Amino acid sequence: DQQVKQNSPSLSVQEGRISILNCDYTNSMFDYFLWYKKYPAEGPTFLISISSIKDKNEDGRFTVFLNKSAKHLSLHIVPSQPGDSAVYFCAASDGGSTLGRLYFGRGTQLTVWP
Amino acid sequence: NAGVTQTPKFQVLKTGQSMTLQCAQDMNHEYMSWYRQDPGMGLRLIHYSVGAGITDQGEVPNGYNVSRSTTEDFPLRLLSAAPSQTSVYFCASSYSRREAFFGQGTRLTVV
């Protein structure tokens, strides 16, 4: 059973507008969350992360929000650019589990059109 | 600055053949893992290792073997390839449960 869920397989946004990618998780032991970006024919690359002791983390155009009570996190991209078109994976880790093991969602394909 | 290197990038196998996907990292990371990516399925963990000599199974380990004799290398062996193992395989390494660094991937087709 998937412990990290990305229920929207795709999202299409106009350039300059906000992109919001959502992620839900079921394991209450998860205490660290990450977003990865993947272009075709490349490996995933780390984008941004957040610890469960925070509810927001910003890095330039990218902001991740965490709602622990709802077991929900979201990635906001403002403003969206065509180069942001990629698959975005949400991932989580369990503070009590094996070092470094990540649980991934199925990904959301973001398309940013001019 | 190599990071995580996977070889080969592409491979075609016949059903029943065996092969080894290579993964090497030069960052002295203790943790290494193998994932497969299939359409609509995201990244699924096959096997992982927390250090030389220590390996464990992930979500989808059947049909695959791993070993970790050195910190740098973590090969993935397909014992008897099946069409269901057609996928893109990614190796990753990390020094903590923070960000993992991924290789470029190996696209495997089993016919």
mmCIF file of C-alpha atoms in Angstrom:
data_model
loop_
_atom_site.group_PDB
_atom_site.id
_atom_site.type_symbol
_atom_site.label_atom_id
_atom_site.label_comp_id
_atom_site.label_asym_id
_atom_site.label_seq_id
_atom_site.Cartn_x
_atom_site.Cartn_y
_atom_site.Cartn_z
ATOM 1 C CA ASP A 1 0.000 0.000 0.000
ATOM 2 C CA GLN A 2 1.397 3.360 -1.007
ATOM 3 C CA GLN A 3 2.389 5.508 1.940
ATOM 4 C CA VAL A 4 3.015 8.589 -0.173
ATOM 5 C CA LYS A 5 0.355 9.561 -2.677
ATOM 6 C CA GLN A 6 0.277 12.076 -5.471
ATOM 7 C CA ASN A 7 -3.272 11.906 -6.725
ATOM 8 C CA SER A 8 -2.866 14.202 -9.710
ATOM 9 C CA PRO A 9 -0.867 12.528 -12.466
ATOM 10 C CA SER A 10 -0.685 15.746 -14.453
ATOM 11 C CA LEU A 11 -0.994 19.515 -14.105
ATOM 12 C CA SER A 12 -1.003 22.154 -16.833
ATOM 13 C CA VAL A 13 -0.279 25.797 -15.990
ATOM 14 C CA GLN A 14 0.314 28.932 -17.990
ATOM 15 C CA GLU A 15 3.708 30.594 -17.772
ATOM 16 C CA GLY A 16 3.846 33.233 -15.034
ATOM 17 C CA ARG A 17 1.087 31.682 -12.952
ATOM 18 C CA ILE A 18 1.366 29.586 -9.819
ATOM 19 C CA SER A 19 1.793 25.819 -9.959
ATOM 20 C CA ILE A 20 0.593 23.867 -6.930
ATOM 21 C CA LEU A 21 1.549 20.208 -6.649
ATOM 22 C CA ASN A 22 0.002 18.170 -3.876
ATOM 23 C CA CYS A 23 1.112 15.165 -1.880
ATOM 24 C CA ASP A 24 -0.544 13.140 0.894
ATOM 25 C CA TYR A 25 0.992 10.591 3.211
ATOM 26 C CA THR A 26 -0.369 7.966 5.562
ATOM 27 C CA ASN A 27 2.554 7.103 7.849
ATOM 28 C CA SER A 28 2.558 9.349 10.924
ATOM 29 C CA MET A 29 6.198 8.400 11.548
ATOM 30 C CA PHE A 30 7.341 10.361 8.495
ATOM 31 C CA ASP A 31 9.193 13.427 9.690
ATOM 32 C CA TYR A 32 11.138 14.636 6.684
ATOM 33 C CA PHE A 33 9.778 15.373 3.229
ATOM 34 C CA LEU A 34 11.435 16.070 -0.086
ATOM 35 C CA TRP A 35 10.517 17.058 -3.613
ATOM 36 C CA TYR A 36 12.422 15.805 -6.623
ATOM 37 C CA LYS A 37 12.244 16.993 -10.200
ATOM 38 C CA LYS A 38 12.821 14.705 -13.155
ATOM 39 C CA TYR A 39 13.382 15.553 -16.795
ATOM 40 C CA PRO A 40 13.077 12.844 -19.485
ATOM 41 C CA ALA A 41 16.137 10.615 -19.851
ATOM 42 C CA GLU A 42 17.704 12.014 -16.670
ATOM 43 C CA GLY A 43 17.816 10.929 -13.058
ATOM 44 C CA PRO A 44 15.678 12.710 -10.446
ATOM 45 C CA THR A 45 17.299 15.762 -8.858
ATOM 46 C CA PHE A 46 16.617 17.133 -5.409
ATOM 47 C CA LEU A 47 14.551 20.307 -5.362
ATOM 48 C CA ILE A 48 13.512 21.249 -1.838
ATOM 49 C CA SER A 49 12.795 19.637 1.511
ATOM 50 C CA ILE A 50 11.051 20.306 4.807
ATOM 51 C CA SER A 51 11.329 18.913 8.282
ATOM 52 C CA SER A 52 8.204 18.132 10.277
ATOM 53 C CA ILE A 53 9.143 20.761 12.843
ATOM 54 C CA LYS A 54 8.414 23.414 10.220
ATOM 55 C CA ASP A 55 5.316 24.229 8.218
ATOM 56 C CA LYS A 56 6.975 26.137 5.393
ATOM 57 C CA ASN A 57 10.277 26.239 3.567
ATOM 58 C CA GLU A 58 11.202 28.579 0.726
ATOM 59 C CA ASP A 59 13.915 28.475 -1.880
ATOM 60 C CA GLY A 60 13.586 31.114 -4.563
ATOM 61 C CA ARG A 61 10.487 30.409 -6.651
ATOM 62 C CA PHE A 62 9.812 27.153 -4.789
ATOM 63 C CA THR A 63 7.946 26.883 -1.487
ATOM 64 C CA VAL A 64 6.899 23.719 0.281
ATOM 65 C CA PHE A 65 4.069 23.759 2.817
ATOM 66 C CA LEU A 66 3.470 21.023 5.350
ATOM 67 C CA ASN A 67 0.183 20.389 7.176
ATOM 68 C CA LYS A 68 0.957 17.644 9.658
ATOM 69 C CA SER A 69 -2.547 17.299 11.023
ATOM 70 C CA ALA A 70 -3.856 16.655 7.506
ATOM 71 C CA LYS A 71 -0.777 14.621 6.493
ATOM 72 C CA HIS A 72 -0.528 16.818 3.450
ATOM 73 C CA LEU A 73 2.204 18.787 1.762
ATOM 74 C CA SER A 74 2.274 20.951 -1.294
ATOM 75 C CA LEU A 75 4.880 22.478 -3.566
ATOM 76 C CA HIS A 76 4.224 25.975 -4.909
ATOM 77 C CA ILE A 77 6.127 27.306 -7.889
ATOM 78 C CA VAL A 78 5.763 31.039 -8.459
ATOM 79 C CA PRO A 79 6.052 32.211 -11.155
ATOM 80 C CA SER A 80 5.991 29.076 -13.264
ATOM 81 C CA GLN A 81 8.360 28.911 -16.223
ATOM 82 C CA PRO A 82 8.430 26.581 -19.258
ATOM 83 C CA GLY A 83 11.695 25.107 -17.944
ATOM 84 C CA ASP A 84 9.769 23.868 -14.908
ATOM 85 C CA SER A 85 7.978 21.344 -17.123
ATOM 86 C CA ALA A 86 9.012 17.989 -15.646
ATOM 87 C CA VAL A 87 7.771 15.170 -13.449
ATOM 88 C CA TYR A 88 7.748 16.077 -9.756
ATOM 89 C CA PHE A 89 8.062 13.369 -7.122
ATOM 90 C CA CYS A 90 7.160 13.780 -3.491
ATOM 91 C CA ALA A 91 9.177 11.659 -1.042
ATOM 92 C CA ALA A 92 9.207 11.057 2.686
ATOM 93 C CA SER A 93 11.493 9.499 5.250
ATOM 94 C CA ASP A 94 10.835 7.946 8.633
ATOM 95 C CA GLY A 95 13.009 9.166 11.498
ATOM 96 C CA GLY A 96 12.912 5.757 13.103
ATOM 97 C CA SER A 97 13.660 3.681 10.016
ATOM 98 C CA THR A 98 16.774 2.772 8.130
ATOM 99 C CA LEU A 99 19.038 5.641 7.333
ATOM 100 C CA GLY A 100 18.357 7.147 3.951
ATOM 101 C CA ARG A 101 15.314 5.115 2.900
ATOM 102 C CA LEU A 102 12.854 7.257 0.984
ATOM 103 C CA TYR A 103 9.241 6.513 0.098
ATOM 104 C CA PHE A 104 8.151 8.052 -3.186
ATOM 105 C CA GLY A 105 4.829 9.040 -4.670
ATOM 106 C CA ARG A 106 3.968 8.207 -8.271
ATOM 107 C CA GLY A 107 4.781 11.668 -9.555
ATOM 108 C CA THR A 108 2.950 14.570 -11.174
ATOM 109 C CA GLN A 109 3.761 15.670 -14.719
ATOM 110 C CA LEU A 110 3.833 19.478 -14.754
ATOM 111 C CA THR A 111 3.495 21.229 -18.085
ATOM 112 C CA VAL A 112 4.026 24.984 -18.209
ATOM 113 C CA TRP A 113 2.847 26.516 -21.475
ATOM 114 C CA PRO A 114 3.728 29.969 -22.824
ATOM 115 C CA ASN B 1 32.844 15.529 -10.013
ATOM 116 C CA ALA B 2 31.230 12.235 -11.102
ATOM 117 C CA GLY B 3 28.595 11.719 -8.360
ATOM 118 C CA VAL B 4 26.614 8.543 -9.090
ATOM 119 C CA THR B 5 27.577 6.684 -12.267
ATOM 120 C CA GLN B 6 25.436 3.951 -13.794
ATOM 121 C CA THR B 7 26.426 1.639 -16.616
ATOM 122 C CA PRO B 8 25.216 0.734 -19.135
ATOM 123 C CA LYS B 9 22.763 3.468 -20.164
ATOM 124 C CA PHE B 10 20.795 1.122 -22.421
ATOM 125 C CA GLN B 11 20.517 -2.660 -22.563
ATOM 126 C CA VAL B 12 18.423 -5.190 -24.439
ATOM 127 C CA LEU B 13 18.219 -8.696 -23.005
ATOM 128 C CA LYS B 14 16.538 -11.865 -24.090
ATOM 129 C CA THR B 15 14.211 -13.604 -21.664
ATOM 130 C CA GLY B 16 16.212 -15.835 -19.370
ATOM 131 C CA GLN B 17 19.519 -14.005 -19.746
ATOM 132 C CA SER B 18 21.303 -12.616 -16.718
ATOM 133 C CA MET B 19 23.158 -9.355 -16.372
ATOM 134 C CA THR B 20 24.539 -6.890 -13.865
ATOM 135 C CA LEU B 21 23.726 -3.203 -13.740
ATOM 136 C CA GLN B 22 26.653 -1.273 -12.348
ATOM 137 C CA CYS B 23 26.466 1.635 -9.926
ATOM 138 C CA ALA B 24 29.386 3.556 -8.459
ATOM 139 C CA GLN B 25 29.537 6.700 -6.337
ATOM 140 C CA ASP B 26 32.525 8.808 -5.359
ATOM 141 C CA MET B 27 30.950 10.773 -2.488
ATOM 142 C CA ASN B 28 31.735 8.245 0.264
ATOM 143 C CA HIS B 29 28.032 7.813 0.978
ATOM 144 C CA GLU B 30 27.037 4.963 3.253
ATOM 145 C CA TYR B 31 23.519 4.563 1.942
ATOM 146 C CA MET B 32 22.860 3.286 -1.604
ATOM 147 C CA SER B 33 19.702 2.060 -3.238
ATOM 148 C CA TRP B 34 18.184 0.797 -6.466
ATOM 149 C CA TYR B 35 14.820 1.907 -7.837
ATOM 150 C CA ARG B 36 12.836 1.047 -10.886
ATOM 151 C CA GLN B 37 10.573 3.507 -12.620
ATOM 152 C CA ASP B 38 7.587 2.284 -14.600
ATOM 153 C CA PRO B 39 4.868 4.414 -16.231
ATOM 154 C CA GLY B 40 2.315 5.507 -13.640
ATOM 155 C CA MET B 41 4.125 3.688 -10.836
ATOM 156 C CA GLY B 42 6.666 6.246 -9.686
ATOM 157 C CA LEU B 43 9.938 5.105 -8.145
ATOM 158 C CA ARG B 44 9.809 1.743 -6.436
ATOM 159 C CA LEU B 45 12.608 0.574 -4.173
ATOM 160 C CA ILE B 46 14.213 -2.733 -5.162
ATOM 161 C CA HIS B 47 17.109 -3.165 -2.714
ATOM 162 C CA TYR B 48 19.145 -0.892 -0.508
ATOM 163 C CA SER B 49 22.336 -0.938 1.524
ATOM 164 C CA VAL B 50 23.332 1.023 4.627
ATOM 165 C CA GLY B 51 27.011 0.218 4.280
ATOM 166 C CA ALA B 52 29.535 -2.269 2.946
ATOM 167 C CA GLY B 53 28.404 -5.807 3.649
ATOM 168 C CA ILE B 54 24.834 -4.814 4.598
ATOM 169 C CA THR B 55 21.899 -5.055 2.209
ATOM 170 C CA ASP B 56 18.140 -5.376 2.554
ATOM 171 C CA GLN B 57 15.053 -5.739 0.398
ATOM 172 C CA GLY B 58 12.797 -2.936 -0.685
ATOM 173 C CA GLU B 59 9.278 -3.071 -2.137
ATOM 174 C CA VAL B 60 9.961 -5.093 -5.302
ATOM 175 C CA PRO B 61 13.022 -7.333 -4.722
ATOM 176 C CA ASN B 62 11.969 -10.486 -6.564
ATOM 177 C CA GLY B 63 14.220 -11.415 -9.473
ATOM 178 C CA TYR B 64 17.062 -9.169 -8.322
ATOM 179 C CA ASN B 65 20.170 -9.675 -6.212
ATOM 180 C CA VAL B 66 22.584 -7.149 -4.759
ATOM 181 C CA SER B 67 25.838 -7.141 -2.855
ATOM 182 C CA ARG B 68 27.932 -4.362 -1.329
ATOM 183 C CA SER B 69 31.579 -5.284 -0.996
ATOM 184 C CA THR B 70 32.840 -1.694 -1.040
ATOM 185 C CA THR B 71 31.409 1.690 -0.069
ATOM 186 C CA GLU B 72 31.670 2.883 -3.679
ATOM 187 C CA ASP B 73 29.931 0.106 -5.621
ATOM 188 C CA PHE B 74 26.443 -1.356 -5.475
ATOM 189 C CA PRO B 75 25.715 -3.657 -8.458
ATOM 190 C CA LEU B 76 22.243 -4.977 -9.227
ATOM 191 C CA ARG B 77 22.007 -8.456 -10.718
ATOM 192 C CA LEU B 78 19.139 -9.781 -12.768
ATOM 193 C CA LEU B 79 19.234 -13.541 -12.352
ATOM 194 C CA SER B 80 16.952 -14.608 -15.214
ATOM 195 C CA ALA B 81 15.496 -11.651 -17.088
ATOM 196 C CA ALA B 82 11.749 -11.502 -17.694
ATOM 197 C CA PRO B 83 9.704 -9.055 -19.810
ATOM 198 C CA SER B 84 8.193 -7.707 -16.553
ATOM 199 C CA GLN B 85 11.653 -6.380 -15.701
ATOM 200 C CA THR B 86 11.582 -4.012 -18.660
ATOM 201 C CA SER B 87 11.976 -0.672 -16.909
ATOM 202 C CA VAL B 88 14.243 2.257 -16.202
ATOM 203 C CA TYR B 89 16.553 1.583 -13.276
ATOM 204 C CA PHE B 90 18.005 4.271 -11.046
ATOM 205 C CA CYS B 91 20.744 3.973 -8.490
ATOM 206 C CA ALA B 92 20.964 6.535 -5.688
ATOM 207 C CA SER B 93 23.270 7.323 -2.811
ATOM 208 C CA SER B 94 23.026 9.524 0.259
ATOM 209 C CA TYR B 95 24.942 10.324 3.449
ATOM 210 C CA SER B 96 21.870 10.759 5.594
ATOM 211 C CA ARG B 97 18.134 10.543 5.281
ATOM 212 C CA ARG B 98 18.223 13.887 3.588
ATOM 213 C CA GLU B 99 18.610 14.275 -0.132
ATOM 214 C CA ALA B 100 19.595 11.313 -2.245
ATOM 215 C CA PHE B 101 21.705 11.732 -5.383
ATOM 216 C CA PHE B 102 20.573 9.758 -8.402
ATOM 217 C CA GLY B 103 22.414 8.372 -11.382
ATOM 218 C CA GLN B 104 21.301 8.971 -14.970
ATOM 219 C CA GLY B 105 19.478 5.667 -15.196
ATOM 220 C CA THR B 106 19.690 2.428 -17.171
ATOM 221 C CA ARG B 107 16.936 1.726 -19.668
ATOM 222 C CA LEU B 108 16.458 -2.040 -19.828
ATOM 223 C CA THR B 109 14.326 -3.879 -22.357
ATOM 224 C CA VAL B 110 13.702 -7.615 -22.020
ATOM 225 C CA VAL B 111 12.385 -9.299 -25.152
#
